[in-house]
Coordinates of C-alpha atoms in Angstrom, one line a residue:
M312 CA 29.3 8.7 -2.6
A313 CA 30.3 5.1 -2.0
E314 CA 31.4 3.6 1.3
G315 CA 32.8 0.2 2.4
V316 CA 32.3 -1.3 5.8
Q317 CA 34.0 -4.6 6.8
D318 CA 32.9 -6.6 9.7
R319 CA 34.0 -10.0 11.1
S320 CA 31.2 -12.3 12.3
E321 CA 31.9 -14.2 15.5
G322 CA 29.0 -16.7 15.9
V323 CA 31.2 -19.1 17.7
P324 CA 33.4 -17.6 20.4
G325 CA 37.1 -17.5 19.3
K326 CA 36.3 -18.7 15.8
R327 CA 36.1 -16.4 12.7
C328 CA 32.9 -17.4 10.8
G329 CA 33.3 -15.2 7.7
T330 CA 33.3 -11.6 6.5
I331 CA 30.4 -9.3 5.7
L332 CA 31.1 -6.5 3.3
L333 CA 28.5 -3.7 3.2
L334 CA 28.6 -1.2 0.3
A335 CA 26.4 1.9 0.2
E336 CA 25.7 4.5 -2.3
E337 CA 23.8 7.8 -1.9
L338 CA 20.5 7.6 -3.6
S339 CA 19.4 10.2 -6.1
N340 CA 16.1 12.0 -5.5
C341 CA 14.8 11.0 -8.9
R342 CA 11.2 10.0 -8.6
D343 CA 10.5 8.8 -12.1
I344 CA 9.3 5.2 -12.6
V345 CA 9.7 3.3 -15.9
T346 CA 7.4 0.7 -17.4
M347 CA 8.9 -1.4 -20.2
Q348 CA 8.3 -4.6 -22.1
L349 CA 10.8 -6.8 -23.9
C350 CA 10.7 -9.9 -26.2
A351 CA 13.4 -12.1 -27.6
N352 CA 14.0 -13.9 -30.9
K353 CA 15.9 -17.0 -31.8
L354 CA 17.6 -17.5 -28.4
D355 CA 20.0 -20.5 -28.1
K356 CA 18.4 -23.8 -27.3
K357 CA 19.6 -25.0 -23.9
D358 CA 17.3 -27.8 -22.9
F359 CA 17.9 -31.3 -24.2
F360 CA 14.3 -32.4 -24.4
G361 CA 12.7 -29.0 -25.0
K362 CA 13.6 -25.5 -26.1
S363 CA 14.6 -23.0 -23.4
D364 CA 12.8 -21.4 -20.5
P365 CA 14.2 -17.9 -20.8
F366 CA 14.2 -15.0 -18.3
L367 CA 16.1 -11.7 -18.0
V368 CA 18.2 -10.4 -15.1
F369 CA 18.8 -6.6 -15.0
Y370 CA 21.9 -5.3 -13.2
R371 CA 22.6 -1.7 -12.1
S372 CA 26.3 -0.7 -12.3
N373 CA 27.7 0.8 -9.1
E374 CA 30.2 3.7 -8.7
D375 CA 32.9 1.2 -7.9
G376 CA 32.4 -0.8 -11.1
T377 CA 30.5 -3.7 -9.5
F378 CA 26.9 -4.7 -10.5
T379 CA 23.8 -5.2 -8.4
I380 CA 20.7 -7.1 -9.5
C381 CA 17.8 -4.7 -9.7
H382 CA 15.1 -6.8 -11.5
K383 CA 14.3 -10.3 -12.7
T384 CA 11.6 -11.0 -15.3
E385 CA 9.3 -14.0 -15.0
V386 CA 10.2 -17.2 -16.8
V387 CA 8.6 -18.0 -20.1
K388 CA 8.5 -21.7 -20.6
N389 CA 9.6 -23.8 -23.6
T390 CA 10.3 -21.1 -26.2
L391 CA 13.2 -19.5 -28.0
N392 CA 11.0 -16.4 -28.8
P393 CA 9.6 -15.3 -25.5
V394 CA 7.5 -12.2 -24.8
W395 CA 7.9 -11.1 -21.2
Q396 CA 5.1 -9.2 -19.3
P397 CA 5.5 -5.4 -18.9
F398 CA 7.2 -4.5 -15.6
T399 CA 7.7 -1.3 -13.7
I400 CA 10.9 -0.2 -11.9
P401 CA 12.0 3.1 -10.3
V402 CA 14.7 4.9 -12.2
R403 CA 16.6 5.1 -8.9
A404 CA 16.8 1.3 -8.9
L405 CA 17.7 1.0 -12.6
C406 CA 20.5 3.6 -12.7
N407 CA 20.3 5.8 -9.6
G408 CA 19.2 8.7 -11.8
D409 CA 22.4 8.6 -13.9
Y410 CA 21.0 8.3 -17.4
D411 CA 24.3 7.3 -19.0
R412 CA 25.3 4.6 -16.4
T413 CA 25.6 1.1 -17.8
V414 CA 22.6 -1.2 -17.3
K415 CA 23.6 -4.9 -17.9
I416 CA 21.1 -7.5 -18.9
D417 CA 21.8 -11.3 -18.7
V418 CA 19.6 -13.9 -20.5
Y419 CA 19.2 -17.2 -18.7
D420 CA 17.5 -20.5 -19.3
W421 CA 15.7 -21.5 -16.1
D422 CA 16.4 -24.9 -14.5
R423 CA 14.4 -26.4 -11.7
D424 CA 17.5 -27.1 -9.6
G425 CA 18.6 -23.5 -9.7
S426 CA 21.6 -24.1 -11.9
H427 CA 20.3 -21.7 -14.6
D428 CA 22.1 -21.9 -18.0
F429 CA 23.7 -18.6 -19.2
I430 CA 22.5 -17.8 -22.7
G431 CA 24.1 -14.4 -23.2
E432 CA 24.2 -10.8 -22.2
F433 CA 24.0 -7.2 -23.6
A434 CA 24.5 -3.7 -22.1
T435 CA 22.6 -0.5 -22.5
S436 CA 21.7 2.6 -20.5
Y437 CA 18.6 4.5 -19.4
R438 CA 19.2 7.1 -22.1
E439 CA 19.4 4.4 -24.8
L440 CA 16.4 2.6 -23.5
S441 CA 14.3 5.8 -23.5
R442 CA 14.7 6.1 -27.3
A443 CA 12.3 3.2 -27.6
Q444 CA 9.5 5.7 -26.9
S445 CA 9.8 6.5 -30.6
Q446 CA 11.3 3.3 -32.1
F447 CA 11.9 -0.4 -31.4
T448 CA 15.4 -1.0 -30.1
V449 CA 17.1 -4.4 -30.9
Y450 CA 20.0 -5.8 -28.9
E451 CA 22.3 -8.7 -29.8
V452 CA 22.6 -11.3 -27.1
L453 CA 26.3 -12.3 -26.9
N454 CA 27.9 -15.2 -25.1
P455 CA 31.6 -14.3 -24.6
R456 CA 32.7 -18.0 -24.3
K457 CA 31.0 -19.0 -27.6
K458 CA 32.4 -15.9 -29.3
C459 CA 36.0 -17.0 -28.4
K460 CA 35.5 -20.6 -29.4
K461 CA 33.5 -20.3 -32.6
K462 CA 34.8 -18.2 -35.5
K463 CA 31.4 -18.1 -37.3
Y464 CA 29.6 -17.2 -34.1
V465 CA 27.2 -14.2 -34.7
N466 CA 25.0 -14.1 -31.5
S467 CA 22.8 -16.1 -29.2
G468 CA 19.6 -14.4 -30.3
T469 CA 18.3 -10.9 -30.0
V470 CA 16.2 -9.0 -27.5
T471 CA 13.8 -6.3 -28.6
L472 CA 12.5 -3.4 -26.4
L473 CA 8.9 -3.3 -27.4
S474 CA 7.8 -0.3 -25.2
F475 CA 9.2 2.1 -22.7
S476 CA 7.3 4.8 -20.8
V477 CA 8.2 7.1 -17.9
E478 CA 6.0 8.8 -15.3
S479 CA 6.7 10.6 -12.1
E480 CA 6.0 8.8 -8.8
F481 CA 4.2 11.1 -6.4
T482 CA 4.1 10.6 -2.7
F483 CA 1.3 11.1 -0.1
V484 CA 3.2 14.2 1.1
D485 CA 3.2 15.7 -2.4
Y486 CA -0.6 15.7 -2.4
I487 CA -0.9 17.1 1.1
R488 CA 1.6 19.9 0.2
G489 CA -0.3 20.4 -3.1
G490 CA -3.5 21.2 -1.1
T491 CA -5.4 17.9 -0.9
Q492 CA -7.6 18.2 2.2
L493 CA -8.1 15.2 4.5
N494 CA -11.6 15.0 6.1
F495 CA -12.0 12.6 9.0
T496 CA -15.4 11.3 10.2
V497 CA -15.9 9.2 13.4
A498 CA -18.5 6.5 13.9
I499 CA -18.9 4.8 17.3
D500 CA -20.8 1.6 18.1
F501 CA -23.6 2.1 20.7
T502 CA -25.1 -1.4 20.5
A503 CA -26.1 -3.2 23.7
S504 CA -23.5 -5.9 23.3
N505 CA -21.0 -3.4 24.6
G506 CA -22.6 -3.7 28.1
L507 CA -24.2 -1.0 30.3
P508 CA -21.8 2.1 30.3
S509 CA -22.3 2.3 34.1
Q510 CA -20.9 -1.2 34.7
P511 CA -17.1 -1.8 34.9
T512 CA -17.5 -4.8 32.5
S513 CA -18.7 -2.5 29.7
L514 CA -16.4 -1.5 26.9
H515 CA -17.9 2.0 27.3
Y516 CA -17.1 2.2 31.0
A517 CA -14.9 5.1 32.0
S518 CA -13.5 4.8 35.5
P519 CA -12.1 7.9 37.3
Y520 CA -8.6 6.5 36.6
Q521 CA -8.8 5.2 33.0
L522 CA -10.5 5.9 29.7
S523 CA -12.7 3.3 28.2
A524 CA -11.5 1.1 25.3
Y525 CA -13.5 3.2 22.9
A526 CA -12.1 6.5 24.2
L527 CA -8.5 5.1 24.2
A528 CA -8.8 4.0 20.6
L529 CA -10.5 7.3 19.5
K530 CA -7.8 9.3 21.3
A531 CA -4.8 7.3 20.0
V532 CA -5.9 7.4 16.3
G533 CA -7.6 10.8 16.4
E534 CA -4.7 12.7 17.9
I535 CA -2.6 11.8 14.8
I536 CA -5.4 12.1 12.4
Q537 CA -6.2 15.7 13.5
D538 CA -2.7 16.9 12.4
Y539 CA -3.7 16.1 8.8
D540 CA -7.2 17.7 9.0
S541 CA -6.8 21.4 8.3
D542 CA -10.0 22.7 9.9
K543 CA -9.9 20.2 12.9
L544 CA -13.7 19.8 12.5
F545 CA -14.8 16.1 12.8
P546 CA -18.3 14.9 11.9
A547 CA -19.0 12.3 14.6
Y548 CA -21.8 9.8 14.7
G549 CA -23.1 6.9 16.8
F550 CA -25.0 3.9 15.6
G551 CA -27.1 1.1 17.1
A552 CA -28.9 3.1 19.8
K553 CA -32.3 4.5 20.7
V554 CA -32.1 8.2 20.7
P555 CA -34.2 10.9 22.4
P556 CA -36.7 12.4 22.3
D557 CA -38.8 9.6 20.7
G558 CA -36.5 6.6 21.4
K559 CA -36.2 5.6 17.7
I560 CA -33.3 3.3 16.7
S561 CA -30.7 5.3 14.7
H562 CA -27.5 4.1 12.9
Q563 CA -26.1 7.6 12.2
F564 CA -27.1 10.0 15.0
P565 CA -24.7 13.0 15.5
L566 CA -22.9 12.7 18.8
N567 CA -23.3 16.5 19.4
N568 CA -27.0 16.1 18.9
N569 CA -26.9 18.7 16.0
M570 CA -28.4 17.2 12.8
E571 CA -27.5 20.4 10.8
N572 CA -23.9 20.4 11.8
P573 CA -22.5 17.1 13.3
S574 CA -18.9 18.4 13.4
C575 CA -17.0 18.5 16.7
V576 CA -14.0 20.7 17.3
G577 CA -10.9 18.6 17.6
I578 CA -10.7 15.1 19.0
E579 CA -11.3 16.5 22.5
G580 CA -14.6 17.8 21.1
V581 CA -15.5 14.3 19.8
L582 CA -14.6 12.7 23.1
E583 CA -16.8 15.2 25.0
S584 CA -19.8 14.6 22.7
Y585 CA -19.2 10.8 22.9
L586 CA -19.3 10.9 26.7
Q587 CA -22.4 13.1 26.6
S588 CA -24.2 10.7 24.2
L589 CA -23.5 7.8 26.6
R590 CA -25.6 9.6 29.2
T591 CA -28.5 10.3 26.9
V592 CA -29.0 7.4 24.5
Q593 CA -30.1 3.8 25.1
L594 CA -27.6 1.2 23.8
Y595 CA -29.6 -1.2 21.6
G596 CA -28.8 -2.7 18.2
P597 CA -28.4 -4.1 15.6
T598 CA -24.8 -3.4 14.4
N599 CA -25.3 -1.7 11.0
F600 CA -22.4 -0.2 9.2
A601 CA -23.9 0.6 5.8
P602 CA -25.8 3.8 6.8
V603 CA -22.8 5.7 8.1
I604 CA -20.6 4.4 5.2
N605 CA -23.2 5.6 2.7
Q606 CA -23.4 8.9 4.6
V607 CA -19.7 9.6 4.2
A608 CA -19.7 8.2 0.6
G609 CA -22.4 10.7 -0.3
T610 CA -20.2 13.5 0.9
A611 CA -17.1 12.1 -0.9
A612 CA -19.0 11.8 -4.2
Q613 CA -19.5 15.6 -4.2
V614 CA -15.8 16.4 -4.9
T615 CA -13.8 13.8 -6.8
D616 CA -11.1 16.0 -8.3
G617 CA -8.5 15.1 -5.7
S618 CA -8.8 18.2 -3.6
Q619 CA -10.7 16.3 -0.9
Y620 CA -10.2 12.9 0.6
H621 CA -12.4 11.3 3.3
V622 CA -11.4 8.9 6.0
L623 CA -14.1 7.2 8.1
L624 CA -13.0 5.8 11.5
I625 CA -15.4 3.1 12.8
I626 CA -14.9 1.8 16.4
T627 CA -17.0 -1.3 17.1
D628 CA -17.2 -4.3 19.4
G629 CA -18.7 -7.0 17.3
V630 CA -20.4 -8.9 14.5
I631 CA -21.9 -6.8 11.7
S632 CA -25.6 -7.3 11.3
D633 CA -25.9 -5.9 7.8
M634 CA -23.0 -7.6 6.2
L635 CA -24.5 -7.7 2.6
Q636 CA -25.4 -4.0 2.7
T637 CA -22.0 -3.2 4.2
K638 CA -20.2 -5.0 1.4
E639 CA -22.3 -3.2 -1.2
A640 CA -21.6 0.1 0.4
I641 CA -17.8 -0.5 0.5
V642 CA -17.7 -1.7 -3.1
T643 CA -19.6 1.5 -4.2
A644 CA -17.3 3.7 -2.0
S645 CA -14.2 2.1 -3.5
S646 CA -14.5 4.3 -6.6
L647 CA -14.6 7.5 -4.4
P648 CA -11.9 9.5 -2.7
M649 CA -12.5 7.6 0.6
S650 CA -10.9 5.1 3.1
I651 CA -12.4 3.3 6.0
I652 CA -10.6 2.4 9.2
I653 CA -12.2 -0.2 11.5
V654 CA -10.9 -0.6 15.1
G655 CA -12.4 -3.7 16.8
V656 CA -12.6 -3.4 20.6
G657 CA -13.4 -6.2 23.1
P658 CA -12.9 -10.0 23.0
A659 CA -15.2 -10.9 20.0
E660 CA -14.1 -12.8 16.9
F661 CA -13.7 -10.4 14.0
E662 CA -13.7 -12.8 11.0
A663 CA -16.2 -10.6 9.1
M664 CA -13.9 -7.5 9.6
E665 CA -11.0 -9.4 8.1
E666 CA -13.1 -10.2 5.1
L667 CA -13.9 -6.5 4.6
D668 CA -10.2 -5.7 4.9
G669 CA -9.4 -6.8 1.3
D670 CA -5.6 -7.4 1.8
E671 CA -5.8 -11.1 0.8
V672 CA -9.0 -11.2 -1.4
R673 CA -10.5 -8.2 -3.1
L674 CA -14.0 -7.5 -1.6
S675 CA -17.0 -8.2 -3.9
S676 CA -20.7 -7.8 -3.7
R677 CA -23.3 -9.2 -6.2
G678 CA -20.6 -10.1 -8.7
R679 CA -19.1 -6.6 -8.6
Y680 CA -15.5 -6.2 -7.2
A681 CA -14.2 -3.3 -5.2
E682 CA -12.2 -1.0 -7.4
R683 CA -9.6 -0.5 -4.6
D684 CA -8.9 -1.9 -1.2
I685 CA -10.2 0.9 1.0
V686 CA -10.6 -0.8 4.4
Q687 CA -8.1 -1.3 7.1
F688 CA -9.1 -3.3 10.2
V689 CA -7.1 -3.7 13.4
P690 CA -8.2 -5.4 16.7
F691 CA -7.6 -3.2 19.7
R692 CA -6.7 -6.1 22.0
D693 CA -3.5 -6.7 20.0
Y694 CA -2.2 -3.3 21.2
V695 CA -2.9 -3.7 25.0
D696 CA 0.6 -3.8 26.5
D697 CA 0.8 -6.2 29.5
S698 CA 3.6 -4.1 30.9
G699 CA 1.2 -1.2 31.2
N700 CA 3.0 1.2 28.8
Q701 CA -0.2 2.7 27.5
V702 CA 1.5 5.5 25.6
L703 CA 3.7 3.1 23.6
S704 CA 0.7 0.7 23.0
M705 CA -1.5 3.5 21.6
A706 CA 1.4 4.8 19.4
R707 CA 1.7 1.4 17.8
L708 CA -2.1 1.2 17.3
A709 CA -2.2 4.6 15.6
K710 CA 0.8 3.7 13.4
D711 CA -0.8 0.4 12.2
V712 CA -4.3 1.9 11.8
L713 CA -3.0 4.7 9.6
A714 CA -0.4 2.6 7.7
E715 CA -2.6 2.0 4.6
I716 CA -4.1 5.5 4.2
P717 CA -1.3 7.0 2.2
E718 CA -1.2 4.1 -0.3
Q719 CA -5.0 4.1 -0.5
L720 CA -5.0 7.9 -1.3
L721 CA -2.3 7.4 -3.9
S722 CA -4.2 4.5 -5.5
Y723 CA -7.3 6.8 -5.9
M724 CA -5.2 9.6 -7.5
K725 CA -3.4 7.2 -9.8
T726 CA -6.6 5.5 -11.1
R727 CA -8.0 9.0 -11.8
D728 CA -4.7 10.3 -13.2
I729 CA -4.8 13.2 -10.7
K730 CA -1.4 14.9 -10.1
P731 CA -0.7 17.0 -7.0
L732 CA -0.9 20.7 -7.4
R733 CA 2.3 22.6 -6.8
A734 CA 2.5 23.6 -3.2
D735 CA 2.6 27.4 -2.6
P736 CA 6.3 28.3 -2.2
K737 CA 5.4 30.6 0.6

């Protein structure tokens, strides 16, 4: 289904500034993704002082006969026989699931000023490309202008499809429907830097009118989390406190005071146990993450077939005391079906947390790199709405905190080549 919408832009009152044409086409539900690699041979020389700097531009044909760019390869410098890197593209983007629809490929010589020189073109289809699974496919690169001008013109080189493979792209929901169980564990910071819980300045202080920062973060994230946890039982721990009866420092004490079964029923059960612990333990220190990370990692290591996935939610106020051990624990856990969410509360600087969240640089420990990025960090203060709309603020917090979990779960399944089980049709 193709639609056209025409709109006139009026940036300056009373003056027409141009026309915007919006075209839309209904996407197919094809979930296949293609990985392919191409090379070229004897392309035309376009540069005066060198050879050529070739790259390919792929176009999907639309229902109305127009073409839309769907992929560009990298530029391979100074060669007439380039080999491009393999690339991956959804079949939806390449041909919208129509295997016989034309796919046009242009070959260009890259120029620094952006006026890239056209070398030639060729056309194919998904169906034709897929034959390369059993044989190399060679395409002649033709330049229509040269063909018209030169009688002896043969081609402007050839492009060879070296490899072509297809696999299905599964979603987070596919795994959940297929029976993958999400198991959430909560760990709360009980170190003295949070302040005495009885004092209004404490991050653990709960007034008769408002929940503490810890309780707010736990409730905001937990109420969404519990919808994905089938048994609604959450192991919940505290760390960095002296616990009764002997007053020993613990970094993984159960909030419900039950070492045999630390699970609480629902997020309300976790909140209740958390408030009870505040009345019975002594806030102390240091701020050690590694023990509780290793605790959850030990559980995650018991079932690695994709039927179970663990998420550890850590709520903390400050600087990690055992940074080296924490890095080591995360690097080890990165090969397991597990993710870690860290919510930072209070005014502290959280540079160390940003380092653990390997979005920019992959986390490493003792020369060993994390297999996957499994940590998501968010500072709670970024979600305190000055207008006082607490519901909206906590919804934004929960959304950003959980944003990376689906991708992290998928990355684990992909590295282990685990496909979702078919959901029970009932």
